[in-house]
């Protein structure tokens, strides 16, 4: 994506559920998010995810809302119901 646009892309890695249970992954992504916004260099942040990552993104957004850190822009995430 970065190659074809002016957007910076971050692909955070998180602990698999087989290695540690919930909410470890949400806390890891929360730390990544806080590190990104701490720089204050980004006007917009977009979350894109699918499958298990979409569920994790939803959990992160709920955590951000609970902490009153939810950004004032829309977020879109996809997941597959099997």
PDB file of N, CA and C in Angstrom, residues 47-76:
ATOM      1  N   UNK A  47      -7.998   1.665  10.495  1.00  0.00           N
ATOM      2  CA  UNK A  47      -7.831   0.266  10.879  1.00  0.00           C
ATOM      3  C   UNK A  47      -8.417  -0.591   9.769  1.00  0.00           C
ATOM      4  N   UNK A  48      -7.653  -1.530   9.277  1.00  0.00           N
ATOM      5  CA  UNK A  48      -8.138  -2.466   8.273  1.00  0.00           C
ATOM      6  C   UNK A  48      -7.795  -3.863   8.768  1.00  0.00           C
ATOM      7  N   UNK A  49      -8.786  -4.735   8.799  1.00  0.00           N
ATOM      8  CA  UNK A  49      -8.542  -6.084   9.310  1.00  0.00           C
ATOM      9  C   UNK A  49      -9.563  -7.037   8.732  1.00  0.00           C
ATOM     10  N   UNK A  50      -9.248  -8.304   8.789  1.00  0.00           N
ATOM     11  CA  UNK A  50     -10.221  -9.322   8.401  1.00  0.00           C
ATOM     12  C   UNK A  50     -10.053 -10.527   9.309  1.00  0.00           C
ATOM     13  N   UNK A  51     -11.018 -11.389   9.263  1.00  0.00           N
ATOM     14  CA  UNK A  51     -10.987 -12.639  10.008  1.00  0.00           C
ATOM     15  C   UNK A  51     -10.756 -12.384  11.501  1.00  0.00           C
ATOM     16  N   UNK A  52      -9.855 -13.107  12.107  1.00  0.00           N
ATOM     17  CA  UNK A  52      -9.607 -12.948  13.544  1.00  0.00           C
ATOM     18  C   UNK A  52      -9.102 -11.546  13.863  1.00  0.00           C
ATOM     19  N   UNK A  53      -8.360 -10.963  12.947  1.00  0.00           N
ATOM     20  CA  UNK A  53      -7.873  -9.598  13.141  1.00  0.00           C
ATOM     21  C   UNK A  53      -8.998  -8.590  13.238  1.00  0.00           C
ATOM     22  N   UNK A  54     -10.103  -8.847  12.536  1.00  0.00           N
ATOM     23  CA  UNK A  54     -11.256  -7.949  12.610  1.00  0.00           C
ATOM     24  C   UNK A  54     -11.910  -8.022  13.980  1.00  0.00           C
ATOM     25  N   UNK A  55     -12.025  -9.220  14.514  1.00  0.00           N
ATOM     26  CA  UNK A  55     -12.555  -9.356  15.875  1.00  0.00           C
ATOM     27  C   UNK A  55     -11.641  -8.648  16.874  1.00  0.00           C
ATOM     28  N   UNK A  56     -10.343  -8.794  16.690  1.00  0.00           N
ATOM     29  CA  UNK A  56      -9.382  -8.145  17.569  1.00  0.00           C
ATOM     30  C   UNK A  56      -9.459  -6.626  17.426  1.00  0.00           C
ATOM     31  N   UNK A  57      -9.644  -6.146  16.207  1.00  0.00           N
ATOM     32  CA  UNK A  57      -9.806  -4.709  15.972  1.00  0.00           C
ATOM     33  C   UNK A  57     -11.055  -4.193  16.671  1.00  0.00           C
ATOM     34  N   UNK A  58     -12.138  -4.942  16.594  1.00  0.00           N
ATOM     35  CA  UNK A  58     -13.354  -4.563  17.298  1.00  0.00           C
ATOM     36  C   UNK A  58     -13.131  -4.483  18.802  1.00  0.00           C
ATOM     37  N   UNK A  59     -12.406  -5.442  19.343  1.00  0.00           N
ATOM     38  CA  UNK A  59     -12.101  -5.443  20.774  1.00  0.00           C
ATOM     39  C   UNK A  59     -11.225  -4.242  21.136  1.00  0.00           C
ATOM     40  N   UNK A  60     -10.281  -3.911  20.261  1.00  0.00           N
ATOM     41  CA  UNK A  60      -9.429  -2.742  20.494  1.00  0.00           C
ATOM     42  C   UNK A  60     -10.267  -1.467  20.499  1.00  0.00           C
ATOM     43  N   UNK A  61     -11.189  -1.336  19.548  1.00  0.00           N
ATOM     44  CA  UNK A  61     -12.034  -0.140  19.493  1.00  0.00           C
ATOM     45  C   UNK A  61     -12.907  -0.026  20.737  1.00  0.00           C
ATOM     46  N   UNK A  62     -13.410  -1.148  21.226  1.00  0.00           N
ATOM     47  CA  UNK A  62     -14.200  -1.129  22.461  1.00  0.00           C
ATOM     48  C   UNK A  62     -13.333  -0.702  23.645  1.00  0.00           C
ATOM     49  N   UNK A  63     -12.091  -1.170  23.672  1.00  0.00           N
ATOM     50  CA  UNK A  63     -11.147  -0.792  24.744  1.00  0.00           C
ATOM     51  C   UNK A  63     -10.822   0.691  24.671  1.00  0.00           C
ATOM     52  N   UNK A  64     -10.609   1.208  23.449  1.00  0.00           N
ATOM     53  CA  UNK A  64     -10.342   2.639  23.263  1.00  0.00           C
ATOM     54  C   UNK A  64     -11.534   3.468  23.734  1.00  0.00           C
ATOM     55  N   UNK A  65     -12.739   2.996  23.432  1.00  0.00           N
ATOM     56  CA  UNK A  65     -13.940   3.707  23.873  1.00  0.00           C
ATOM     57  C   UNK A  65     -14.030   3.710  25.396  1.00  0.00           C
ATOM     58  N   UNK A  66     -13.755   2.581  26.023  1.00  0.00           N
ATOM     59  CA  UNK A  66     -13.810   2.490  27.485  1.00  0.00           C
ATOM     60  C   UNK A  66     -12.798   3.422  28.141  1.00  0.00           C
ATOM     61  N   UNK A  67     -11.662   3.614  27.488  1.00  0.00           N
ATOM     62  CA  UNK A  67     -10.623   4.511  28.013  1.00  0.00           C
ATOM     63  C   UNK A  67     -10.819   5.951  27.559  1.00  0.00           C
ATOM     64  N   UNK A  68     -11.895   6.199  26.832  1.00  0.00           N
ATOM     65  CA  UNK A  68     -12.194   7.510  26.244  1.00  0.00           C
ATOM     66  C   UNK A  68     -11.064   7.983  25.342  1.00  0.00           C
ATOM     67  N   UNK A  69     -10.492   7.047  24.602  1.00  0.00           N
ATOM     68  CA  UNK A  69      -9.428   7.339  23.640  1.00  0.00           C
ATOM     69  C   UNK A  69      -9.882   7.112  22.211  1.00  0.00           C
ATOM     70  N   UNK A  70     -11.171   6.807  22.045  1.00  0.00           N
ATOM     71  CA  UNK A  70     -11.668   6.505  20.707  1.00  0.00           C
ATOM     72  C   UNK A  70     -11.520   7.724  19.815  1.00  0.00           C
ATOM     73  N   UNK A  71     -10.866   7.557  18.680  1.00  0.00           N
ATOM     74  CA  UNK A  71     -10.669   8.689  17.774  1.00  0.00           C
ATOM     75  C   UNK A  71     -12.004   9.169  17.197  1.00  0.00           C
ATOM     76  N   UNK A  72     -12.017  10.402  16.761  1.00  0.00           N
ATOM     77  CA  UNK A  72     -13.241  11.019  16.251  1.00  0.00           C
ATOM     78  C   UNK A  72     -13.416  10.782  14.748  1.00  0.00           C
ATOM     79  N   UNK A  73     -13.107   9.599  14.298  1.00  0.00           N
ATOM     80  CA  UNK A  73     -13.303   9.249  12.900  1.00  0.00           C
ATOM     81  C   UNK A  73     -13.817   7.825  12.834  1.00  0.00           C
ATOM     82  N   UNK A  74     -14.285   7.464  11.681  1.00  0.00           N
ATOM     83  CA  UNK A  74     -14.910   6.148  11.512  1.00  0.00           C
ATOM     84  C   UNK A  74     -13.869   5.060  11.317  1.00  0.00           C
ATOM     85  N   UNK A  75     -14.236   3.873  11.711  1.00  0.00           N
ATOM     86  CA  UNK A  75     -13.384   2.707  11.534  1.00  0.00           C
ATOM     87  C   UNK A  75     -14.207   1.627  10.840  1.00  0.00           C
ATOM     88  N   UNK A  76     -13.583   0.906   9.982  1.00  0.00           N
ATOM     89  CA  UNK A  76     -14.256  -0.152   9.236  1.00  0.00           C
ATOM     90  C   UNK A  76     -13.435  -1.414   9.364  1.00  0.00           C
TER      91      UNK A  76
END
